[in-house]
Amino acid sequence: MNNKKKLLICSNITLNPIDSIINEKNKFIKVQIANFDNIWIEAISSDIENIFIHCDILNISPKIRFEFNNLNYCDKIDKFLEKQLLSLKKKNLKTKKRIFFSTMTDVIFAQGVFYKNINKIVNNFNQIVTENFETINLNYIIAEIGLENSFKASNLYRFSTPYTIKFLNRLSENIIDLLLEDELVKQKVLILDCDNTIWKGVLGEDGERNIQFNNTPIGNCFFEVQKNAINLTKNGVILCLCTKNNSEDIKKLLGKNLMPINLKNTSIIKANWDDKSENIKSISKELNLGLDSFVFIDDSEFELSEVKNKLPMVKTYSVPKDIYNYPNFFRKNITKLFNNKNFTLEDKKRVNYYRYEINRKKHLEKFENKEKFIDSLKLRLKVSTDKQNKNYISRISQMTQKTNQFNLTTKRYAEDDIKNFINIKDVKVFTGDVSDKFGDHGKTILAIIKKEKKSFIIDTFLMSCRVIGRELEKSFFDAILNKIKKYKLPIYGTYLKTDKNEQVKDFYQKLGFNLLMKNKNSTYYILDTKKFNYKFSSRKIKIIYGK
Amino acid sequence: MENEIEKILKKILKVKSLKNVTSKNCKSWDSIAQMTIVMEIEENFKIQLTEKDFSSLNTVDKIKKFLKKKIKN
């Protein structure tokens, strides 16, 4: 996080203390408080990216606190709010700010005579905001710290805020969490132990018939956890199992499809008696994914601390002692680690990719050398240029944001940058879609090449880790060269070193580029026009050009 | 207690030192800050301030003195 995140707070009550509270808790957020009581206009006219809106029922209009008995008046308020919310949503389709709301709360009126009228306004408001925006649930905060600790009547009449500092503290924490959740590394792999983690009991001792995963109070808890884990896989999370059990026992049980978790929706199952840290390391190798995107849940403190000690980058969680709290714990603490708002279609396909990957690895074992193996895959590379990529802007931006290993320059680009590149004549955006006899990998290779007066400069060259090791990069470069060699200009390539891209440090050299200059963290290469008739790839990879 | 007061004031006024700070010589000490100071002090020390207290507490020293006296009683 280099730059401070700016946040505009729009509210119809006084929320100003939040400024100093957030400032103390997190130095990366800069708060600005919008003009009091003008939320709908302020929210849309400001140029600040992140906007938090708090619309309090107590101050929607000056009259509201003594007009709750007036049904007509309440209806008017209800319609007014609905109109404002929907128009804000519509306007934001263009401005694309991140707008989030606190839900409206009516708990302090919960016992009044006119509760019904108020409740209707509040329910309708909450329904619209939760459907259309991100929200912070105020009732949850109030339930956590208690009604008495949340409201203070004297604050309402003196300062126009019904809340306590304690409440505003909790609200601030919620705002910070929501605002910074994008900055966290998104987890990709969920590894679960089996005994007493996805069912009650020990399979090897109690036997298949005596473990519980449904139809008993405790069993239902495990069932719910399993269901939620499976829901994650539908959003691209990779589910693996790691258990000290006999492999045949586990496979036999899962093969019966009695539980939500089965052989089909788990990517890798490690059922053996080795250290769990070793198994997790091997899962990371098989999937070609970094351990910092792994989450591991186990009921045994021993296993957890073994993994924690040897693989500190893996996030470890213990099954709650009271199993009745387990489903809620999972929903609240585990799901959010994987929560990914900017989900692309590619993410959804990812689970399948890794399954293909595992089949491919098995296939590889049959071949004496890698070259023969690659040729046997019947690889196809579809190369698209510039305008042909215009429907994939989000995916292309995501590739620049997420690819760390096979990435020569690690330049991160927003969607708007990519849109620009595609539209500018002197910048060429090449993408490659890869498929083979096991399945489709989607868009996994990208090059952004800038044309200068007397040369081409490779600004970005990257490849998703799931297609590494098939020499696709060479075929891709062949295809690019094919498109640009008519200009007869030399091509410059740069390698910018990061903590993660060691594996491509000799990439340009291997392609036949000549070394120009080497600094501590950057190396510059040139490919002169004499080499333009080279074919870099000697593998059987079919290149198709997009139309 | 003095530490606690100072922590609160530094947080609200966003200053590093409180030496001789008053509402007149401190830019960030506006009416909003004054309101936040009252809200924080009331909750932290579990007291209720009157309108009169509210307007008279306009220097760091006055706030400290006032709270020492108030909490003793």
Coordinates of C-alpha atoms in Angstrom, one line a residue:
Chain A
M1 CA 0.0 0.0 0.0
N2 CA 1.8 3.0 -1.2
N3 CA -1.0 5.6 -1.5
K4 CA -3.4 6.5 1.1
K5 CA -7.0 5.5 0.5
K6 CA -9.3 8.3 0.5
L7 CA -12.7 7.9 2.1
L8 CA -15.6 10.3 2.1
I9 CA -18.2 9.9 4.8
C10 CA -21.7 11.1 4.0
S11 CA -24.2 11.1 6.8
N12 CA -27.3 12.8 7.9
I13 CA -26.2 12.7 11.6
T14 CA -22.9 13.7 13.1
L15 CA -20.2 11.0 12.5
N16 CA -17.2 13.3 12.7
P17 CA -15.5 11.5 15.6
I18 CA -14.9 8.6 13.1
D19 CA -12.3 10.8 11.5
S20 CA -10.0 10.8 14.5
I21 CA -10.8 7.2 15.4
I22 CA -9.9 5.9 11.9
N23 CA -6.8 8.2 11.8
E24 CA -5.6 6.6 15.0
K25 CA -6.3 3.0 14.0
N26 CA -5.0 3.1 10.4
K27 CA -2.7 5.6 8.8
F28 CA -3.4 4.4 5.3
I29 CA -6.9 5.8 5.2
K30 CA -7.6 9.5 4.9
V31 CA -11.1 10.4 6.0
Q32 CA -13.1 13.4 4.8
I33 CA -16.5 14.2 6.2
A34 CA -19.0 15.5 3.7
N35 CA -21.3 18.4 4.4
F36 CA -23.8 17.4 7.0
D37 CA -27.2 16.3 5.9
N38 CA -26.6 16.5 2.2
I39 CA -25.7 12.8 1.6
W40 CA -27.3 12.2 -1.8
I41 CA -25.7 15.1 -3.6
E42 CA -22.3 14.9 -1.8
A43 CA -22.0 11.2 -2.6
I44 CA -22.2 11.6 -6.3
S45 CA -20.5 14.9 -6.9
S46 CA -17.3 14.2 -4.9
D47 CA -14.2 13.0 -6.8
I48 CA -13.2 10.6 -3.9
E49 CA -13.1 6.9 -4.8
N50 CA -14.5 5.4 -1.7
I51 CA -17.8 6.6 -0.2
F52 CA -19.4 5.5 3.0
I53 CA -23.0 6.5 3.4
H54 CA -24.9 6.4 6.7
C55 CA -28.6 7.4 6.5
D56 CA -30.1 7.4 9.9
I57 CA -33.8 7.0 10.4
L58 CA -33.7 9.5 13.2
N59 CA -32.7 12.4 11.0
I60 CA -34.2 11.7 7.6
S61 CA -36.3 14.8 8.1
P62 CA -36.6 17.3 11.0
K63 CA -40.1 16.2 11.6
I64 CA -39.6 12.5 11.5
R65 CA -39.3 11.9 15.2
F66 CA -42.8 13.0 15.9
E67 CA -44.5 12.0 12.7
F68 CA -44.1 8.3 12.9
N69 CA -47.8 7.9 13.6
N70 CA -48.6 9.5 10.3
L71 CA -48.8 6.7 7.8
N72 CA -48.9 9.0 4.8
Y73 CA -45.8 10.8 5.9
C74 CA -44.0 7.5 6.4
D75 CA -45.0 6.3 3.0
K76 CA -43.6 9.5 1.5
I77 CA -40.3 9.0 3.4
D78 CA -40.2 5.4 2.2
K79 CA -40.6 6.4 -1.5
F80 CA -38.1 9.3 -1.2
L81 CA -35.4 6.9 0.1
E82 CA -36.1 4.3 -2.6
K83 CA -35.9 6.9 -5.3
Q84 CA -32.6 8.3 -3.9
L85 CA -31.0 4.9 -3.6
L86 CA -32.0 3.8 -7.1
S87 CA -30.8 7.0 -8.7
L88 CA -27.5 6.8 -6.8
K89 CA -27.1 3.2 -8.1
K90 CA -27.8 4.3 -11.7
K91 CA -25.5 7.3 -11.5
N92 CA -22.7 5.1 -10.1
L93 CA -22.8 2.8 -13.1
K94 CA -20.9 5.6 -14.9
T95 CA -18.7 7.0 -12.0
K96 CA -17.9 3.5 -10.7
K97 CA -17.0 4.6 -7.2
R98 CA -16.9 2.2 -4.3
I99 CA -20.0 3.1 -2.4
F100 CA -20.9 1.3 0.8
F101 CA -23.7 1.8 3.3
S102 CA -24.5 1.1 6.9
T103 CA -27.8 -0.7 7.2
M104 CA -30.6 1.3 8.9
T105 CA -31.4 0.3 12.4
D106 CA -34.6 0.8 14.3
V107 CA -33.8 -1.1 17.5
I108 CA -34.3 1.9 19.8
F109 CA -37.9 2.1 18.6
A110 CA -38.5 -1.6 18.9
Q111 CA -41.1 -1.3 21.6
G112 CA -42.9 1.9 20.6
V113 CA -46.5 2.1 19.4
F114 CA -45.7 3.1 15.9
Y115 CA -43.0 0.6 15.4
K116 CA -44.8 -0.9 12.4
N117 CA -44.6 2.3 10.3
I118 CA -40.9 2.8 11.1
N119 CA -40.1 -0.8 10.5
K120 CA -41.5 -0.7 7.0
I121 CA -39.2 2.2 6.1
V122 CA -36.2 0.5 7.6
N123 CA -36.9 -2.9 6.0
N124 CA -37.4 -1.5 2.6
F125 CA -34.2 0.7 2.8
N126 CA -32.1 -2.3 4.0
Q127 CA -33.4 -4.5 1.3
I128 CA -32.4 -2.1 -1.4
V129 CA -29.0 -1.3 0.0
T130 CA -28.0 -4.9 0.6
E131 CA -29.1 -5.8 -2.9
N132 CA -27.2 -3.0 -4.6
F133 CA -24.3 -2.0 -2.5
E134 CA -21.8 -3.3 0.1
T135 CA -23.1 -2.9 3.6
I136 CA -22.1 -2.8 7.2
N137 CA -24.8 -4.3 9.4
L138 CA -25.4 -2.0 12.4
N139 CA -27.6 -4.4 14.2
Y140 CA -24.7 -6.8 14.4
I141 CA -22.5 -4.2 16.1
I142 CA -25.4 -3.3 18.5
A143 CA -25.8 -7.0 19.3
E144 CA -22.1 -7.3 20.0
I145 CA -21.7 -4.4 22.4
G146 CA -25.3 -4.1 23.7
L147 CA -28.0 -1.5 23.3
E148 CA -26.9 0.5 26.3
N149 CA -23.4 0.8 25.1
S150 CA -24.5 1.8 21.6
F151 CA -26.9 4.7 22.1
K152 CA -26.8 7.8 24.2
A153 CA -29.8 10.1 24.2
S154 CA -27.8 13.2 25.3
N155 CA -25.5 12.8 22.3
L156 CA -28.5 13.0 20.0
Y157 CA -29.9 16.2 21.4
R158 CA -26.6 17.9 22.0
F159 CA -24.5 16.7 19.0
S160 CA -27.0 15.2 16.5
T161 CA -25.7 11.7 16.8
P162 CA -27.5 9.0 18.8
Y163 CA -24.4 6.9 19.1
T164 CA -21.7 6.4 21.7
I165 CA -17.9 6.6 21.0
K166 CA -17.8 2.8 21.7
F167 CA -20.3 2.2 18.9
L168 CA -18.4 4.6 16.6
N169 CA -15.2 2.7 17.4
R170 CA -16.7 -0.6 16.3
L171 CA -18.2 1.0 13.2
S172 CA -14.8 2.5 12.3
E173 CA -13.2 -1.0 12.6
N174 CA -15.9 -2.4 10.2
I175 CA -15.2 0.4 7.7
I176 CA -11.5 -0.2 7.8
D177 CA -11.9 -3.9 7.3
L178 CA -14.2 -3.4 4.3
L179 CA -12.0 -0.7 2.8
L180 CA -8.8 -2.7 3.1
E181 CA -10.1 -6.2 2.2
D182 CA -8.9 -5.7 -1.4
E183 CA -5.3 -5.3 -0.2
L184 CA -5.2 -8.7 1.4
V185 CA -3.8 -11.6 -0.4
K186 CA -6.7 -13.6 -1.7
Q187 CA -6.6 -17.2 -0.6
K188 CA -7.0 -19.8 -3.3
V189 CA -6.6 -23.2 -1.7
L190 CA -8.6 -24.7 1.2
I191 CA -7.1 -27.8 2.9
L192 CA -9.2 -29.7 5.4
D193 CA -8.3 -32.5 7.7
C194 CA -10.9 -35.3 7.8
D195 CA -11.4 -36.9 11.2
N196 CA -13.3 -34.4 13.5
T197 CA -12.9 -31.7 10.9
I198 CA -15.3 -32.7 8.2
W199 CA -17.1 -35.4 10.2
K200 CA -17.4 -36.4 13.8
G201 CA -15.3 -39.4 14.8
V202 CA -12.2 -41.2 13.6
L203 CA -12.7 -43.2 10.5
G204 CA -9.9 -45.7 11.1
E205 CA -11.1 -46.5 14.6
D206 CA -14.9 -45.9 14.7
G207 CA -15.5 -47.2 11.2
E208 CA -17.6 -45.8 8.4
R209 CA -20.9 -46.5 10.1
N210 CA -20.1 -44.7 13.3
I211 CA -18.7 -41.4 12.1
Q212 CA -21.3 -38.5 11.9
F213 CA -21.8 -36.1 9.0
N214 CA -25.5 -35.7 9.0
N215 CA -28.8 -36.6 10.7
T216 CA -27.5 -36.0 14.3
P217 CA -27.2 -32.5 15.9
I218 CA -23.4 -32.7 15.8
G219 CA -23.4 -34.4 12.4
N220 CA -25.5 -31.6 11.0
C221 CA -22.9 -29.1 12.0
F222 CA -20.3 -30.9 10.0
F223 CA -22.7 -31.3 7.1
E224 CA -23.2 -27.5 7.0
V225 CA -19.4 -26.9 7.1
Q226 CA -18.9 -29.3 4.2
K227 CA -21.7 -27.6 2.2
N228 CA -20.1 -24.2 2.7
A229 CA -16.7 -25.6 1.7
I230 CA -18.3 -26.9 -1.5
N231 CA -19.9 -23.5 -2.1
L232 CA -16.4 -22.0 -2.1
T233 CA -15.3 -24.4 -4.8
K234 CA -18.1 -23.1 -7.0
N235 CA -16.4 -19.7 -6.8
G236 CA -13.0 -21.0 -7.9
V237 CA -11.5 -22.1 -4.5
I238 CA -9.5 -25.3 -4.7
L239 CA -10.5 -27.9 -2.1
C240 CA -7.9 -30.5 -0.9
L241 CA -7.9 -33.0 2.0
C242 CA -5.0 -33.8 4.1
T243 CA -5.5 -36.5 6.7
K244 CA -3.7 -39.2 8.6
N245 CA -5.7 -42.1 7.4
N246 CA -5.4 -45.1 5.0
S247 CA -5.8 -43.7 1.5
E248 CA -8.1 -46.6 0.5
D249 CA -10.5 -46.0 3.4
I250 CA -10.8 -42.3 2.5
K251 CA -11.3 -42.9 -1.2
K252 CA -13.8 -45.7 -0.5
L253 CA -15.9 -43.5 1.8
L254 CA -15.8 -40.4 -0.5
G255 CA -16.6 -42.6 -3.5
K256 CA -19.9 -43.5 -2.0
N257 CA -21.1 -39.8 -2.4
L258 CA -22.8 -39.8 1.0
M259 CA -21.5 -36.4 1.8
P260 CA -21.3 -33.0 0.1
I261 CA -17.5 -33.5 -0.2
N262 CA -16.7 -36.3 -2.6
L263 CA -14.0 -37.4 -5.0
K264 CA -15.2 -35.1 -7.8
N265 CA -15.1 -31.8 -5.9
T266 CA -11.8 -32.3 -4.2
S267 CA -8.7 -31.6 -6.2
I268 CA -6.0 -33.4 -4.3
I269 CA -6.4 -35.9 -1.4
K270 CA -3.4 -36.6 0.8
A271 CA -4.3 -39.6 3.0
N272 CA -1.1 -41.0 4.5
W273 CA 1.0 -40.9 7.7
D274 CA 3.5 -38.3 6.6
D275 CA 3.9 -34.9 8.3
K276 CA 1.1 -32.7 7.2
S277 CA 3.6 -29.9 6.4
E278 CA 5.2 -32.2 3.9
N279 CA 1.8 -33.1 2.3
I280 CA 0.9 -29.4 2.1
K281 CA 4.2 -28.6 0.5
S282 CA 3.6 -31.3 -2.1
I283 CA 0.1 -30.0 -2.8
S284 CA 1.6 -26.6 -3.4
K285 CA 4.0 -28.1 -5.9
E286 CA 1.4 -30.2 -7.7
L287 CA -0.9 -27.1 -8.1
N288 CA 2.0 -24.8 -8.8
L289 CA 0.5 -22.3 -6.3
G290 CA 2.3 -20.4 -3.6
L291 CA 1.8 -21.5 0.1
D292 CA 0.7 -17.9 1.0
S293 CA -2.6 -18.6 -0.7
F294 CA -3.3 -21.7 1.4
V295 CA -5.7 -22.1 4.3
F296 CA -5.5 -25.2 6.5
I297 CA -8.1 -26.3 9.1
D298 CA -7.6 -29.1 11.6
D299 CA -8.9 -30.1 15.0
S300 CA -5.6 -31.1 16.4
E301 CA -3.4 -28.5 17.9
F302 CA -0.4 -30.8 17.4
E303 CA -0.9 -30.9 13.6
L304 CA -1.7 -27.2 13.4
S305 CA 1.5 -26.2 15.3
E306 CA 3.6 -28.6 13.1
V307 CA 2.3 -26.9 10.0
K308 CA 2.5 -23.4 11.6
N309 CA 6.2 -24.0 12.5
K310 CA 7.3 -25.4 9.3
L311 CA 5.1 -23.4 6.9
P312 CA 4.4 -20.1 8.6
M313 CA 2.9 -18.6 5.4
V314 CA 0.0 -21.0 5.5
K315 CA -3.0 -19.6 7.3
T316 CA -4.0 -22.2 9.9
Y317 CA -7.3 -22.4 11.8
S318 CA -8.5 -24.7 14.5
V319 CA -11.9 -26.3 14.6
P320 CA -13.8 -24.6 17.5
K321 CA -14.0 -26.7 20.7
D322 CA -17.8 -26.3 20.7
I323 CA -18.8 -27.9 17.5
Y324 CA -22.1 -26.1 17.5
N325 CA -20.1 -22.9 16.8
Y326 CA -18.3 -24.5 13.9
P327 CA -20.7 -23.7 11.0
N328 CA -20.9 -20.1 12.1
F329 CA -17.1 -19.9 12.6
F330 CA -16.7 -21.2 9.1
R331 CA -19.1 -18.8 7.5
K332 CA -17.7 -15.8 9.3
N333 CA -14.0 -16.4 9.4
I334 CA -13.1 -18.8 6.6
T335 CA -15.4 -17.7 3.8
K336 CA -14.2 -14.2 4.0
L337 CA -10.6 -15.2 3.3
F338 CA -11.6 -16.3 -0.2
N339 CA -14.1 -13.5 -0.8
N340 CA -13.4 -12.1 -4.2
K341 CA -15.5 -9.4 -5.6
N342 CA -13.7 -9.0 -8.9
F343 CA -14.5 -12.5 -9.9
T344 CA -14.0 -13.3 -13.6
L345 CA -15.2 -16.3 -15.6
E346 CA -11.6 -17.5 -15.6
D347 CA -11.7 -17.8 -11.8
K348 CA -14.7 -20.0 -12.0
K349 CA -13.1 -22.3 -14.5
R350 CA -9.9 -22.5 -12.4
V351 CA -11.0 -25.4 -10.3
N352 CA -11.4 -27.5 -13.5
Y353 CA -8.0 -26.3 -14.7
Y354 CA -6.3 -27.8 -11.7
R355 CA -8.1 -31.0 -12.1
Y356 CA -6.9 -31.2 -15.7
E357 CA -3.5 -30.3 -14.4
I358 CA -3.4 -33.3 -12.2
N359 CA -4.4 -35.6 -15.1
R360 CA -1.8 -34.0 -17.2
K361 CA 0.9 -34.7 -14.6
K362 CA -0.2 -38.3 -14.5
H363 CA 0.1 -38.4 -18.3
L364 CA 3.6 -36.9 -18.1
E365 CA 4.8 -39.8 -16.0
K366 CA 4.3 -42.1 -19.0
F367 CA 6.8 -40.2 -21.1
E368 CA 10.6 -40.7 -21.1
N369 CA 11.3 -37.0 -22.0
K370 CA 9.5 -33.8 -21.7
E371 CA 9.6 -32.9 -25.3
K372 CA 7.6 -36.0 -26.3
F373 CA 5.2 -35.3 -23.6
I374 CA 4.6 -31.7 -24.7
D375 CA 4.0 -32.9 -28.3
S376 CA 1.6 -35.5 -27.1
L377 CA -0.6 -32.9 -25.5
K378 CA -1.8 -31.6 -28.9
L379 CA -1.4 -28.0 -27.7
R380 CA -3.3 -25.2 -29.5
L381 CA -2.4 -21.5 -29.0
K382 CA -4.9 -19.0 -30.2
V383 CA -3.3 -15.5 -30.5
S384 CA -5.5 -12.4 -30.4
T385 CA -4.4 -8.9 -31.1
D386 CA -5.7 -5.5 -29.9
K387 CA -9.4 -5.1 -30.7
Q388 CA -9.9 -8.8 -30.7
N389 CA -9.2 -8.5 -26.9
K390 CA -11.8 -5.8 -26.2
N391 CA -14.2 -8.2 -24.4
Y392 CA -11.4 -9.4 -22.1
I393 CA -10.2 -6.2 -20.6
S394 CA -11.0 -7.3 -17.0
R395 CA -9.2 -10.6 -17.5
I396 CA -6.2 -8.9 -19.0
S397 CA -5.9 -6.4 -16.2
Q398 CA -6.4 -9.3 -13.7
M399 CA -3.5 -11.2 -15.4
T400 CA -1.2 -8.2 -14.9
Q401 CA -2.3 -7.9 -11.2
K402 CA -2.0 -11.5 -10.3
T403 CA 0.8 -13.0 -12.2
N404 CA 4.1 -13.1 -10.2
Q405 CA 6.3 -15.9 -11.3
F406 CA 6.4 -15.9 -15.1
N407 CA 6.3 -12.2 -15.4
L408 CA 9.2 -10.3 -16.9
T409 CA 8.4 -6.8 -15.8
T410 CA 5.6 -7.2 -13.2
K411 CA 3.8 -4.1 -14.3
R412 CA 0.3 -3.9 -12.8
Y413 CA -2.4 -2.3 -15.0
A414 CA -5.9 -1.3 -14.2
E415 CA -8.8 -2.0 -16.6
D416 CA -8.6 1.6 -17.9
D417 CA -4.9 1.2 -18.7
I418 CA -5.6 -1.9 -20.8
K419 CA -8.5 -0.2 -22.5
N420 CA -6.1 2.6 -23.5
F421 CA -3.5 0.2 -24.8
I422 CA -6.0 -1.5 -27.0
N423 CA -7.1 1.8 -28.4
I424 CA -3.7 3.4 -29.0
K425 CA -2.2 2.5 -32.4
D426 CA 1.4 2.2 -31.3
V427 CA 0.7 -0.2 -28.5
K428 CA 0.0 -3.8 -29.3
V429 CA -1.8 -6.1 -26.8
F430 CA -1.3 -9.8 -27.6
T431 CA -3.1 -12.5 -25.7
G432 CA -2.9 -16.3 -26.0
D433 CA -5.7 -18.8 -25.3
V434 CA -4.3 -22.2 -24.6
S435 CA -6.0 -25.6 -25.0
D436 CA -4.9 -29.2 -25.2
K437 CA -6.3 -32.6 -25.3
F438 CA -7.2 -32.5 -21.6
G439 CA -9.1 -29.2 -21.7
D440 CA -9.2 -25.5 -22.1
H441 CA -7.0 -23.1 -20.2
G442 CA -8.4 -19.9 -21.4
K443 CA -6.5 -16.6 -21.7
T444 CA -3.2 -17.4 -20.0
I445 CA -0.4 -15.5 -21.9
L446 CA -0.1 -11.8 -22.4
A447 CA 2.4 -9.5 -24.1
I448 CA 2.1 -5.7 -24.4
I449 CA 4.4 -4.3 -26.9
K450 CA 5.1 -0.6 -27.6
K451 CA 6.2 0.7 -30.9
E452 CA 8.7 3.6 -30.7
K453 CA 10.2 5.5 -33.7
K454 CA 12.9 3.0 -34.4
S455 CA 12.2 0.0 -32.2
F456 CA 9.7 -2.2 -30.4
I457 CA 9.8 -2.4 -26.6
I458 CA 8.3 -5.4 -24.8
D459 CA 6.6 -3.6 -21.9
T460 CA 4.9 -6.8 -20.5
F461 CA 5.4 -10.5 -21.1
L462 CA 3.7 -12.8 -18.7
M463 CA 2.2 -16.3 -18.5
S464 CA -0.1 -17.8 -15.9
C465 CA 1.6 -20.4 -13.8
R466 CA -0.9 -23.1 -14.8
V467 CA 0.5 -23.3 -18.4
I468 CA 4.2 -23.0 -17.5
G469 CA 6.5 -25.8 -18.7
R470 CA 5.1 -26.4 -22.1
E471 CA 7.3 -24.1 -24.1
L472 CA 4.2 -22.1 -25.0
E473 CA 6.1 -18.9 -24.5
K474 CA 8.3 -19.7 -27.5
S475 CA 5.4 -20.3 -29.8
F476 CA 3.7 -17.2 -28.5
F477 CA 6.8 -15.2 -29.3
D478 CA 6.9 -16.8 -32.8
A479 CA 3.4 -15.6 -33.3
I480 CA 4.2 -12.0 -32.1
L481 CA 7.3 -11.9 -34.3
N482 CA 5.2 -13.0 -37.2
K483 CA 3.0 -10.0 -36.7
I484 CA 5.6 -7.3 -36.2
K485 CA 8.6 -8.4 -38.3
K486 CA 7.3 -6.5 -41.3
Y487 CA 8.4 -3.3 -39.6
K488 CA 12.0 -4.4 -39.6
L489 CA 12.7 -2.8 -36.3
P490 CA 14.8 -4.2 -33.4
I491 CA 13.0 -5.5 -30.4
Y492 CA 14.0 -4.6 -26.8
G493 CA 13.2 -6.7 -23.8
T494 CA 13.6 -6.0 -20.1
Y495 CA 13.8 -8.3 -17.1
L496 CA 12.9 -6.5 -13.9
K497 CA 13.8 -8.7 -10.9
T498 CA 11.3 -9.2 -8.1
D499 CA 11.1 -11.7 -5.2
K500 CA 9.1 -14.1 -7.2
N501 CA 10.2 -14.0 -10.9
E502 CA 13.6 -15.7 -10.6
Q503 CA 12.5 -18.4 -13.1
V504 CA 12.4 -16.0 -16.0
K505 CA 15.7 -14.3 -15.5
D506 CA 17.3 -15.9 -18.5
F507 CA 14.1 -15.9 -20.7
Y508 CA 15.3 -13.4 -23.3
Q509 CA 18.7 -15.0 -23.5
K510 CA 17.2 -18.4 -24.1
L511 CA 15.1 -16.8 -26.9
G512 CA 18.2 -15.6 -28.6
F513 CA 18.2 -11.9 -27.5
N514 CA 21.6 -10.3 -26.9
L515 CA 22.4 -8.8 -23.6
L516 CA 22.7 -5.0 -23.7
M517 CA 23.1 -3.8 -20.1
K518 CA 22.8 -5.3 -16.6
N519 CA 22.0 -3.4 -13.4
K520 CA 21.3 -4.7 -10.0
N521 CA 17.6 -5.3 -10.5
S522 CA 17.1 -4.9 -14.2
T523 CA 18.6 -6.5 -17.3
Y524 CA 18.1 -5.2 -20.9
Y525 CA 18.2 -7.2 -24.1
I526 CA 17.9 -6.6 -27.8
L527 CA 16.8 -8.9 -30.7
D528 CA 18.2 -7.6 -33.9
T529 CA 16.5 -7.9 -37.2
K530 CA 18.9 -10.6 -38.5
K531 CA 17.3 -13.1 -36.3
F532 CA 13.8 -12.4 -37.5
N533 CA 13.6 -15.6 -39.6
Y534 CA 14.2 -17.8 -36.6
K535 CA 11.5 -20.1 -35.3
F536 CA 12.0 -20.2 -31.6
S537 CA 9.7 -23.1 -30.8
S538 CA 10.5 -26.6 -32.0
R539 CA 7.5 -28.2 -30.3
K540 CA 4.3 -29.3 -32.0
I541 CA 2.1 -26.4 -31.0
K542 CA -0.6 -25.3 -33.3
I543 CA -0.9 -21.5 -33.6
I544 CA -4.2 -20.0 -34.6
Y545 CA -4.6 -16.3 -35.2
G546 CA -7.8 -14.6 -33.9
K547 CA -10.1 -13.0 -36.4
Chain B
M1 CA -5.6 9.5 34.4
E2 CA -3.5 12.3 33.0
N3 CA -2.1 9.9 30.4
E4 CA -5.5 8.9 29.3
I5 CA -6.6 12.5 28.9
E6 CA -3.5 13.2 26.8
K7 CA -4.0 10.2 24.6
I8 CA -7.6 11.3 23.9
L9 CA -6.6 14.9 23.1
K10 CA -3.7 13.9 20.9
K11 CA -5.9 11.5 18.9
I12 CA -8.7 14.1 18.4
L13 CA -6.4 17.1 17.7
K14 CA -3.9 15.1 15.7
V15 CA -1.0 16.8 17.4
K16 CA 2.2 15.2 18.8
S17 CA 2.7 17.6 21.8
L18 CA 0.0 19.2 24.0
K19 CA 2.2 21.8 25.6
N20 CA 0.3 25.1 26.0
V21 CA -2.3 23.9 23.5
T22 CA -5.5 25.9 23.6
S23 CA -8.5 26.1 21.2
K24 CA -7.2 29.5 20.1
N25 CA -3.7 28.5 19.1
C26 CA -4.6 25.0 17.7
K27 CA -6.0 24.9 14.2
S28 CA -7.5 21.5 14.5
W29 CA -9.4 22.4 17.7
D30 CA -12.6 23.6 16.1
S31 CA -16.2 23.1 17.3
I32 CA -16.3 19.5 15.9
A33 CA -13.1 18.6 17.8
Q34 CA -14.7 20.2 20.9
M35 CA -17.7 18.0 20.5
T36 CA -15.6 14.9 20.0
I37 CA -13.5 15.8 23.1
V38 CA -16.7 16.0 25.2
M39 CA -18.1 12.7 23.8
E40 CA -14.8 10.9 24.4
I41 CA -14.3 12.3 27.9
E42 CA -17.8 11.6 29.0
E43 CA -17.6 8.0 28.0
N44 CA -14.1 7.4 29.1
F45 CA -14.5 8.9 32.6
K46 CA -18.2 8.0 32.9
I47 CA -19.3 11.6 33.7
Q48 CA -21.8 14.0 32.1
L49 CA -20.7 17.5 31.3
T50 CA -23.1 20.5 31.4
E51 CA -23.4 23.1 28.7
K52 CA -21.3 25.4 30.9
D53 CA -18.5 22.9 31.3
F54 CA -18.6 22.3 27.6
S55 CA -17.8 25.9 26.6
S56 CA -15.2 26.5 29.4
L57 CA -13.0 23.6 28.6
N58 CA -11.0 25.3 25.9
T59 CA -7.4 24.6 26.9
V60 CA -5.5 21.4 27.7
D61 CA -4.7 22.6 31.2
K62 CA -8.3 23.5 32.0
I63 CA -9.5 20.0 30.8
K64 CA -6.9 18.3 33.0
K65 CA -7.7 20.4 36.1
F66 CA -11.4 20.0 35.6
L67 CA -11.3 16.3 35.3
K68 CA -9.0 15.9 38.3
K69 CA -11.4 17.8 40.4
K70 CA -14.5 16.2 39.0
I71 CA -13.3 12.7 39.5
K72 CA -12.1 13.3 43.1
N73 CA -15.6 14.3 44.0

